[in-house]
Coordinates of C-alpha atoms and ligand atoms in Angstrom, one line a residue:
M1 CA 38.2 25.1 34.5
P2 CA 37.9 23.1 31.1
N3 CA 38.2 25.4 28.2
E4 CA 35.4 25.7 25.6
Q5 CA 37.0 23.3 23.2
Q6 CA 37.3 20.6 25.9
M7 CA 33.6 21.0 26.8
T8 CA 32.3 20.2 23.3
V9 CA 31.1 16.6 23.1
S10 CA 32.2 15.1 19.8
P11 CA 29.4 13.4 17.8
P12 CA 29.6 9.6 17.6
R13 CA 31.8 8.3 14.8
P14 CA 29.7 6.2 12.3
D15 CA 30.2 2.5 12.8
A16 CA 28.3 -0.8 12.7
S17 CA 26.5 0.1 15.9
W18 CA 24.5 2.6 13.9
I19 CA 22.8 -0.3 12.1
D20 CA 19.2 -0.9 13.3
E21 CA 19.2 -3.6 15.9
N22 CA 16.6 -5.7 14.0
V23 CA 18.9 -5.7 11.0
R24 CA 21.9 -6.5 13.1
A25 CA 20.2 -9.5 14.5
L26 CA 20.0 -11.0 11.0
S27 CA 22.5 -12.6 8.6
A28 CA 22.3 -13.1 4.9
S29 CA 19.3 -15.2 3.9
P30 CA 20.4 -18.9 4.0
T31 CA 19.3 -19.7 0.5
L32 CA 21.3 -16.9 -1.2
A33 CA 24.2 -17.4 1.2
I34 CA 24.6 -21.1 0.4
N35 CA 24.5 -20.2 -3.3
E36 CA 27.4 -17.7 -3.0
L37 CA 29.4 -20.2 -0.8
S38 CA 28.8 -23.0 -3.3
N39 CA 30.0 -20.8 -6.2
R40 CA 33.1 -19.6 -4.2
L41 CA 34.0 -23.2 -3.4
R42 CA 33.7 -24.1 -7.1
R43 CA 35.8 -21.2 -8.1
E44 CA 38.4 -22.5 -5.6
G45 CA 38.5 -25.8 -7.5
R46 CA 36.3 -28.1 -5.2
T47 CA 33.7 -30.3 -6.6
I48 CA 30.5 -28.9 -5.2
Y49 CA 27.0 -30.4 -5.8
K50 CA 24.6 -27.4 -5.7
L51 CA 21.5 -28.6 -3.9
G52 CA 21.4 -25.5 -1.7
L53 CA 19.6 -22.7 -3.6
G54 CA 16.2 -23.4 -4.9
Q55 CA 16.4 -22.2 -8.5
S56 CA 14.7 -23.7 -11.5
P57 CA 17.2 -25.8 -13.6
F58 CA 15.3 -25.1 -16.8
P59 CA 15.7 -22.2 -19.3
V60 CA 13.0 -19.6 -19.7
P61 CA 10.6 -20.7 -22.5
E62 CA 12.2 -19.4 -25.8
H63 CA 9.1 -17.4 -26.9
V64 CA 9.1 -15.5 -23.6
V65 CA 12.8 -14.8 -24.0
E66 CA 12.0 -13.5 -27.5
A67 CA 9.3 -11.3 -26.0
L68 CA 11.8 -9.8 -23.6
K69 CA 14.3 -9.1 -26.4
A70 CA 11.5 -7.4 -28.3
S71 CA 10.6 -5.2 -25.3
A72 CA 14.1 -4.0 -24.6
H73 CA 13.4 -0.5 -25.9
E74 CA 10.5 -0.1 -23.4
N75 CA 11.8 2.6 -21.2
D76 CA 8.9 4.3 -19.5
Y77 CA 8.2 4.1 -15.9
L78 CA 5.1 2.0 -15.8
P79 CA 2.0 2.4 -13.5
V80 CA 2.9 1.5 -9.9
R81 CA 0.4 -1.4 -9.7
G82 CA 1.8 -2.9 -12.9
L83 CA 1.4 -2.8 -16.7
P84 CA -2.3 -2.9 -17.5
E85 CA -2.0 -5.8 -20.1
L86 CA -0.1 -7.7 -17.5
R87 CA -2.7 -7.3 -14.8
V88 CA -5.3 -8.4 -17.4
A89 CA -3.2 -11.5 -18.1
V90 CA -2.6 -12.4 -14.5
A91 CA -6.3 -12.0 -13.5
A92 CA -7.3 -14.1 -16.6
H93 CA -4.7 -16.7 -15.7
H94 CA -6.0 -17.3 -12.1
R95 CA -9.6 -17.2 -13.4
A96 CA -8.8 -19.8 -16.2
T97 CA -6.5 -22.1 -14.2
Q98 CA -8.2 -21.9 -10.7
G99 CA -11.7 -20.4 -11.3
L100 CA -10.8 -17.5 -9.0
D101 CA -13.3 -14.5 -9.4
L102 CA -10.6 -11.8 -9.9
T103 CA -10.4 -8.7 -12.1
P104 CA -7.2 -6.8 -13.2
E105 CA -8.1 -4.3 -10.5
D106 CA -7.2 -7.0 -8.0
I107 CA -3.7 -7.5 -9.3
L108 CA -0.4 -6.0 -8.0
I109 CA 2.9 -6.5 -9.8
G110 CA 6.1 -6.4 -7.7
P111 CA 9.9 -7.0 -8.1
G112 CA 9.5 -10.6 -6.9
S113 CA 6.8 -12.0 -4.6
K114 CA 9.4 -11.9 -1.8
E115 CA 9.3 -8.1 -1.9
L116 CA 5.5 -8.0 -2.1
M117 CA 5.4 -10.2 1.0
F118 CA 7.7 -8.0 2.9
L119 CA 5.7 -4.9 2.0
T120 CA 2.6 -6.7 3.2
Q121 CA 4.2 -7.4 6.6
L122 CA 5.3 -3.7 6.7
V123 CA 1.9 -2.4 5.8
L124 CA -0.3 -4.7 7.9
D125 CA 0.1 -4.2 11.7
A126 CA -0.4 -7.9 12.2
E127 CA 1.1 -10.9 13.9
L128 CA 2.5 -13.5 11.6
F129 CA 1.6 -17.1 11.7
V130 CA 3.6 -19.7 9.7
P131 CA 3.8 -23.5 10.0
S132 CA 7.1 -25.1 10.9
P133 CA 8.8 -25.9 8.5
S134 CA 8.3 -22.9 6.2
W135 CA 10.3 -20.9 3.8
V136 CA 13.4 -19.1 5.2
S137 CA 12.3 -15.5 4.6
Y138 CA 8.9 -15.1 6.1
V139 CA 10.0 -14.8 9.7
P140 CA 13.1 -12.5 9.1
Q141 CA 10.8 -10.2 7.2
A142 CA 8.5 -10.0 10.2
R143 CA 11.5 -9.0 12.3
L144 CA 12.4 -6.3 9.8
A145 CA 8.9 -5.0 9.8
R146 CA 8.9 -5.2 13.7
R147 CA 6.0 -7.8 13.8
S148 CA 5.9 -10.8 16.0
A149 CA 5.9 -14.1 14.4
T150 CA 4.6 -17.5 15.6
W151 CA 5.8 -20.9 14.3
I152 CA 2.8 -23.4 14.3
P153 CA 3.8 -27.0 14.9
T154 CA 3.2 -29.7 12.2
R155 CA 4.1 -33.4 12.0
R156 CA 6.2 -35.3 9.5
E157 CA 3.7 -38.1 9.6
E158 CA 1.1 -35.5 8.1
H159 CA 3.4 -34.4 5.4
W160 CA 4.4 -31.4 7.6
H161 CA 1.0 -29.8 6.8
L162 CA -0.6 -27.2 8.9
M163 CA -3.6 -28.9 10.3
P164 CA -6.8 -26.8 11.0
N165 CA -6.9 -27.7 14.6
A166 CA -3.3 -26.6 15.1
L167 CA -4.0 -23.2 13.4
A168 CA -7.2 -22.8 15.5
A169 CA -5.2 -23.5 18.8
A170 CA -2.4 -21.0 17.8
L171 CA -5.0 -18.3 17.0
E172 CA -6.9 -18.9 20.2
R173 CA -3.7 -18.6 22.2
A174 CA -2.6 -15.4 20.5
E175 CA -3.4 -11.9 21.8
A176 CA -6.3 -10.1 20.2
G177 CA -5.5 -8.0 17.1
P178 CA -4.9 -8.5 13.4
K179 CA -3.2 -11.7 12.1
L180 CA -1.6 -12.8 8.9
L181 CA -1.0 -16.5 7.9
I182 CA 1.3 -17.5 5.1
L183 CA 0.5 -20.8 3.6
N184 CA 2.8 -22.3 0.9
S185 CA 1.7 -25.2 -1.4
P186 CA 3.4 -27.0 -3.0
S187 CA 5.7 -26.5 -0.1
N188 CA 9.2 -25.2 0.1
P189 CA 10.9 -27.0 1.8
N190 CA 9.2 -30.4 1.5
G191 CA 7.5 -30.5 -1.9
F192 CA 4.1 -31.6 -0.5
R193 CA 0.8 -30.1 -1.7
I194 CA -1.8 -29.3 0.9
D195 CA -4.9 -31.6 0.3
R196 CA -8.2 -30.1 -0.7
D197 CA -9.9 -31.2 2.5
V198 CA -7.1 -29.6 4.7
L199 CA -7.4 -26.3 2.7
E200 CA -11.1 -26.3 3.3
G201 CA -10.7 -26.8 7.0
L202 CA -8.0 -24.1 7.2
A203 CA -10.2 -21.7 5.3
S204 CA -13.0 -22.2 7.8
V205 CA -10.7 -21.4 10.8
A206 CA -9.3 -18.4 8.8
R207 CA -12.8 -17.2 8.3
E208 CA -13.9 -17.7 11.8
H209 CA -10.8 -15.7 13.1
R210 CA -11.0 -13.1 10.3
I211 CA -7.4 -13.3 9.4
V212 CA -5.6 -12.3 6.2
V213 CA -4.1 -15.3 4.4
I214 CA -1.2 -15.1 1.8
A215 CA -1.5 -18.3 -0.4
D216 CA 2.2 -18.5 -1.5
E217 CA 1.7 -20.4 -4.8
I218 CA 5.0 -19.6 -6.3
Y219 CA 5.4 -23.4 -7.1
G220 CA 1.7 -23.8 -8.1
Q221 CA 2.3 -24.3 -11.7
L222 CA 5.1 -26.8 -10.8
D223 CA 2.7 -29.1 -9.1
H224 CA 3.9 -32.4 -10.8
E225 CA 0.2 -33.4 -11.6
G226 CA -0.9 -29.9 -12.5
C227 CA -3.1 -29.6 -9.5
V228 CA -4.0 -26.0 -8.8
D229 CA -6.0 -26.2 -5.6
S230 CA -5.9 -23.0 -3.6
I231 CA -7.2 -21.9 -0.1
A232 CA -8.5 -18.8 -2.1
T233 CA -11.3 -21.2 -3.5
F234 CA -12.6 -21.7 0.1
Y235 CA -11.7 -18.3 1.6
P236 CA -11.8 -15.9 -1.3
E237 CA -12.6 -12.8 0.7
G238 CA -9.5 -12.9 2.9
T239 CA -6.9 -14.5 0.6
I240 CA -4.0 -12.9 -1.4
V241 CA -2.6 -15.4 -4.0
S242 CA 1.1 -14.9 -4.5
S243 CA 2.9 -16.1 -7.6
G244 CA 5.4 -14.8 -10.2
L245 CA 7.7 -15.9 -13.0
S246 CA 10.5 -17.3 -10.7
K247 CA 9.7 -21.0 -10.7
W248 CA 7.3 -22.3 -13.3
C249 CA 8.8 -19.8 -15.9
S250 CA 12.4 -20.4 -14.6
A251 CA 12.9 -16.7 -14.5
G252 CA 14.0 -16.0 -10.8
G253 CA 16.5 -13.6 -11.9
W254 CA 14.0 -11.4 -13.8
R255 CA 12.4 -10.5 -10.5
L256 CA 8.8 -10.4 -11.2
G257 CA 6.1 -11.3 -8.7
T258 CA 2.4 -11.1 -8.7
F259 CA -0.3 -10.6 -5.9
A260 CA -3.9 -11.3 -6.7
I261 CA -5.8 -9.7 -3.8
A262 CA -9.4 -10.3 -2.9
P263 CA -11.6 -7.3 -3.8
Q264 CA -12.6 -7.2 -0.1
L265 CA -9.0 -6.4 0.7
R266 CA -8.8 -3.5 -1.8
W267 CA -7.8 -1.3 1.2
L268 CA -4.6 -3.4 1.5
L269 CA -3.8 -3.2 -2.2
D270 CA -4.4 0.5 -2.0
A271 CA -1.8 0.7 1.0
L272 CA 0.7 -1.6 -0.8
S273 CA 0.6 0.6 -3.8
I274 CA 1.4 3.7 -1.8
V275 CA 4.5 1.9 -0.3
A276 CA 5.4 0.5 -3.7
S277 CA 5.2 4.1 -5.1
E278 CA 7.7 5.3 -2.4
T279 CA 10.0 2.4 -2.7
F280 CA 10.4 0.4 -6.0
S281 CA 8.2 2.8 -8.2
A282 CA 7.2 0.0 -10.7
V283 CA 8.8 -3.2 -11.9
N284 CA 11.2 -2.9 -14.9
A285 CA 9.2 -2.3 -18.1
P286 CA 10.8 -4.9 -20.5
V287 CA 10.2 -7.8 -18.0
Q288 CA 6.6 -6.7 -17.5
H289 CA 6.0 -6.7 -21.2
A290 CA 7.5 -10.1 -21.5
A291 CA 5.6 -11.5 -18.6
V292 CA 2.3 -10.8 -20.5
T293 CA 3.4 -13.5 -23.0
A294 CA 4.2 -15.9 -20.1
F295 CA 0.9 -15.4 -18.2
R296 CA -1.2 -15.6 -21.4
G297 CA -0.1 -19.2 -21.6
G298 CA -1.0 -21.2 -24.6
P299 CA 0.3 -24.4 -26.3
A300 CA 4.0 -23.5 -26.0
I301 CA 3.8 -22.9 -22.2
D302 CA 1.6 -26.1 -21.7
D303 CA 4.2 -28.1 -23.7
Y304 CA 7.1 -26.6 -21.6
L305 CA 5.2 -27.3 -18.3
R306 CA 4.4 -30.8 -19.4
H307 CA 8.1 -31.6 -19.9
T308 CA 9.5 -29.8 -16.9
R309 CA 6.9 -31.3 -14.5
A310 CA 7.6 -34.8 -15.8
I311 CA 11.3 -34.4 -15.2
L312 CA 10.8 -33.0 -11.7
R313 CA 8.4 -35.6 -10.7
A314 CA 10.5 -38.5 -11.9
L315 CA 13.7 -37.1 -10.3
G316 CA 12.0 -36.2 -7.0
T317 CA 10.5 -39.6 -6.8
R318 CA 13.8 -41.3 -7.6
C319 CA 15.8 -39.2 -5.1
A320 CA 13.2 -39.9 -2.4
A321 CA 13.4 -43.6 -3.0
M322 CA 17.3 -43.5 -2.9
L323 CA 17.2 -41.6 0.4
R324 CA 14.6 -44.0 1.9
A325 CA 16.7 -47.0 0.9
G326 CA 19.5 -45.2 2.8
G327 CA 17.4 -45.1 5.9
A328 CA 16.1 -41.5 5.7
L329 CA 12.4 -40.7 6.4
V330 CA 11.1 -39.0 3.2
E331 CA 8.4 -39.4 0.7
A332 CA 8.1 -38.6 -3.0
P333 CA 7.2 -34.9 -3.5
H334 CA 4.1 -33.5 -5.2
G335 CA 5.4 -30.4 -6.7
G336 CA 8.5 -28.0 -7.1
F337 CA 12.0 -29.3 -6.7
Y338 CA 12.6 -29.9 -3.0
L339 CA 13.0 -32.8 -0.6
F340 CA 13.1 -32.5 3.2
P341 CA 14.6 -35.8 4.4
D342 CA 14.7 -36.5 8.1
F343 CA 17.8 -38.6 9.2
T344 CA 16.6 -39.3 12.7
P345 CA 17.0 -43.1 12.2
H346 CA 20.7 -42.5 11.9
A347 CA 20.8 -40.3 15.0
A348 CA 22.9 -42.6 17.2
A349 CA 25.5 -43.2 14.5
L350 CA 25.7 -39.6 13.5
S351 CA 26.1 -38.5 17.1
A352 CA 29.0 -40.9 17.5
R353 CA 30.5 -38.9 14.7
G354 CA 30.0 -35.7 16.4
V355 CA 26.8 -34.7 14.3
R356 CA 23.9 -33.7 16.7
S357 CA 22.2 -31.0 14.8
S358 CA 20.8 -30.1 11.4
S359 CA 23.3 -27.2 11.0
E360 CA 26.2 -29.6 11.8
L361 CA 24.8 -32.2 9.5
C362 CA 24.8 -29.8 6.6
R363 CA 28.3 -28.3 7.5
R364 CA 29.9 -31.8 7.6
L365 CA 28.1 -33.0 4.4
L366 CA 29.4 -30.0 2.5
D367 CA 32.9 -30.3 3.9
E368 CA 33.2 -34.1 3.5
T369 CA 31.2 -34.8 0.3
G370 CA 30.8 -31.4 -1.5
V371 CA 27.0 -31.7 -1.4
A372 CA 25.5 -28.3 -0.5
T373 CA 22.1 -28.3 1.3
L374 CA 20.3 -26.2 4.0
P375 CA 19.5 -27.3 7.5
G376 CA 16.0 -27.8 8.8
S377 CA 16.7 -25.1 11.4
A378 CA 16.7 -22.5 8.6
F379 CA 13.2 -23.5 8.0
G380 CA 12.0 -23.2 11.6
R381 CA 12.7 -26.8 12.8
P382 CA 14.6 -27.4 16.1
D383 CA 18.3 -27.7 15.4
D384 CA 18.6 -31.0 17.1
E385 CA 16.2 -32.6 14.5
L386 CA 18.3 -34.1 11.8
T387 CA 16.3 -32.7 8.8
L388 CA 17.7 -30.9 5.8
R389 CA 16.4 -29.3 2.6
L390 CA 17.8 -30.3 -0.7
S391 CA 17.0 -28.7 -4.1
Y392 CA 17.3 -31.4 -6.8
V393 CA 18.3 -28.9 -9.5
D394 CA 21.9 -29.4 -10.2
F395 CA 21.7 -30.7 -13.8
D396 CA 21.5 -29.1 -17.3
G397 CA 17.8 -28.4 -17.6
A398 CA 18.0 -27.1 -21.1
A399 CA 19.5 -30.5 -22.2
A400 CA 16.9 -32.4 -20.2
V401 CA 13.9 -30.6 -21.7
A402 CA 15.3 -31.0 -25.1
G403 CA 15.8 -34.7 -24.5
A404 CA 12.3 -35.1 -23.0
R405 CA 10.8 -33.4 -26.1
H406 CA 12.9 -35.5 -28.5
Q407 CA 12.1 -38.8 -26.8
G408 CA 8.7 -38.1 -25.6
V409 CA 7.4 -37.5 -22.1
A410 CA 6.8 -41.2 -21.6
S411 CA 10.5 -41.8 -22.0
V412 CA 11.4 -39.8 -18.7
N413 CA 12.3 -42.9 -16.8
D414 CA 15.3 -44.1 -14.8
A415 CA 17.4 -44.4 -18.0
F416 CA 16.5 -40.8 -18.9
L417 CA 17.4 -39.6 -15.4
D418 CA 20.8 -41.4 -15.6
A419 CA 21.5 -39.7 -18.8
Y420 CA 20.3 -36.2 -18.0
C421 CA 20.4 -35.7 -14.2
A422 CA 23.5 -37.7 -13.3
R423 CA 24.9 -35.0 -11.0
V424 CA 21.9 -34.9 -8.8
L425 CA 21.9 -38.7 -8.5
E426 CA 25.5 -38.7 -7.7
A427 CA 25.0 -36.1 -4.9
I428 CA 22.1 -38.2 -3.5
T429 CA 24.2 -41.4 -3.6
L430 CA 27.1 -39.5 -1.8
M431 CA 24.7 -38.1 0.8
A432 CA 23.0 -41.5 1.5
R433 CA 26.4 -43.2 1.8
W434 CA 28.0 -40.5 4.0
V435 CA 25.0 -40.5 6.4
A436 CA 24.9 -44.3 6.7
Ligands
PMP1 N1 8.0 -18.1 -1.6 C1 8.8 -19.2 -1.7 C2 8.3 -20.4 -0.9 C3 10.0 -19.3 -2.3 O1 10.7 -20.4 -2.3 C4 10.5 -18.1 -2.9 C5 11.8 -18.1 -3.5 N2 11.7 -17.9 -4.8 C6 9.7 -17.0 -2.9 C7 8.5 -17.0 -2.3 C8 10.1 -15.7 -3.6 O2 10.1 -15.8 -4.9 P1 10.2 -14.5 -5.8 O3 10.6 -13.3 -4.9 O4 11.3 -14.9 -6.8 O5 8.9 -14.3 -6.6
LIG2 N1 13.4 -19.4 -2.9 C1 14.5 -20.0 -3.2 C2 15.0 -21.0 -2.1 O1 14.2 -21.3 -1.2 C3 15.8 -19.0 -3.5 C4 15.4 -17.6 -3.7 C5 15.3 -16.8 -2.5 O2 15.3 -17.3 -1.4 O3 15.1 -15.6 -2.6 O4 16.1 -21.5 -2.3

């Protein structure tokens, strides 16, 4: 007979098997992981070209920094939906720049648009649709929220755009029920803006299927021509316009994102606010106060954007041309700071060197040239396609903006890029040479 002590079942010892299986299936987000790896390799003394993380190379506009300093004493918890003056400024910004009919009541402020997108997936019991390629975090967020996700095919020949007929086909194949589409323009990873007629076509499919759309316009103000076209113009009643300070204001580390939510979706804003109140409470007060200055815009912001866009346009165009000359399939970008070259024309030669996938391509590039990038597979492309994303941001953005201001925007030419963006050009040269 076992004694009483032997019969007691001991409780399980805590270990990694206690981690939720959806979390266990994930690894660190590739954008942040490549940044940490690049920094570690640099600390170890290797020459690393940081084209991995997509972070603005420019400083935050000086008067916005001053506004943050002046707000350092702000220590109250702010309203969950955001500082009222900031919600006014964000609604006015969308109205003035894009003609969207929004009021401060339609705005939600969060600690990065990334968090707001995650909360949306948590709150909406909806299937996610995203074009392939798309930014790395949308689908992992769906997993965390226990939603199913569908990648919709696109074609390089069509600038990797989601086409209305492809969206319609995917929606028609799907099971009945609520659906969410995330549409990012200008696009991370390829830098292309979605043309107005395509936006219009997508809007009519979205309306017909009554889906919710997140228009991820985090690079909207970084369109190199200043184009601000949005699907929200054509499908206002079902669209959330997502933006923030991270890219155009170069303040990724400040962690402030904005959602402009159609009044017809107020029920969604209400639900998001409840979850916000139970999770992050409110975004930090000093940054919200400083963000009012950023979103109000004005001549200083216009001047800053004119210079940063000119530099990004010239550099993106030059890098694309260098890669094309090296045999890659890639075109000049329309916005942001990314390129998504396809090295398929070199497939046979690369295969002979043991490189048959985008992940192997990026691993070997980093090992053998020090150029850090991310594989197309991280953005939903098949791993055997030889695509990669590079962020052309490894240069001193403060010096470059000062140089462009000093010499005038018209002087942002090849000689300017040679002087101020040499590291990126060197990285592209190394990459093109290595692949060829
Ligand atoms: N969308 C895209 C396409 C991005 O590249 C990023 C990365 N900054 C985000 C959303 C999230 O931005 P944040 O959380 O900094 O607002
Ligand atoms: N969005 C940036 C990128 O794609 C980095 C920040 C992030 O992923 O959160 O590289």
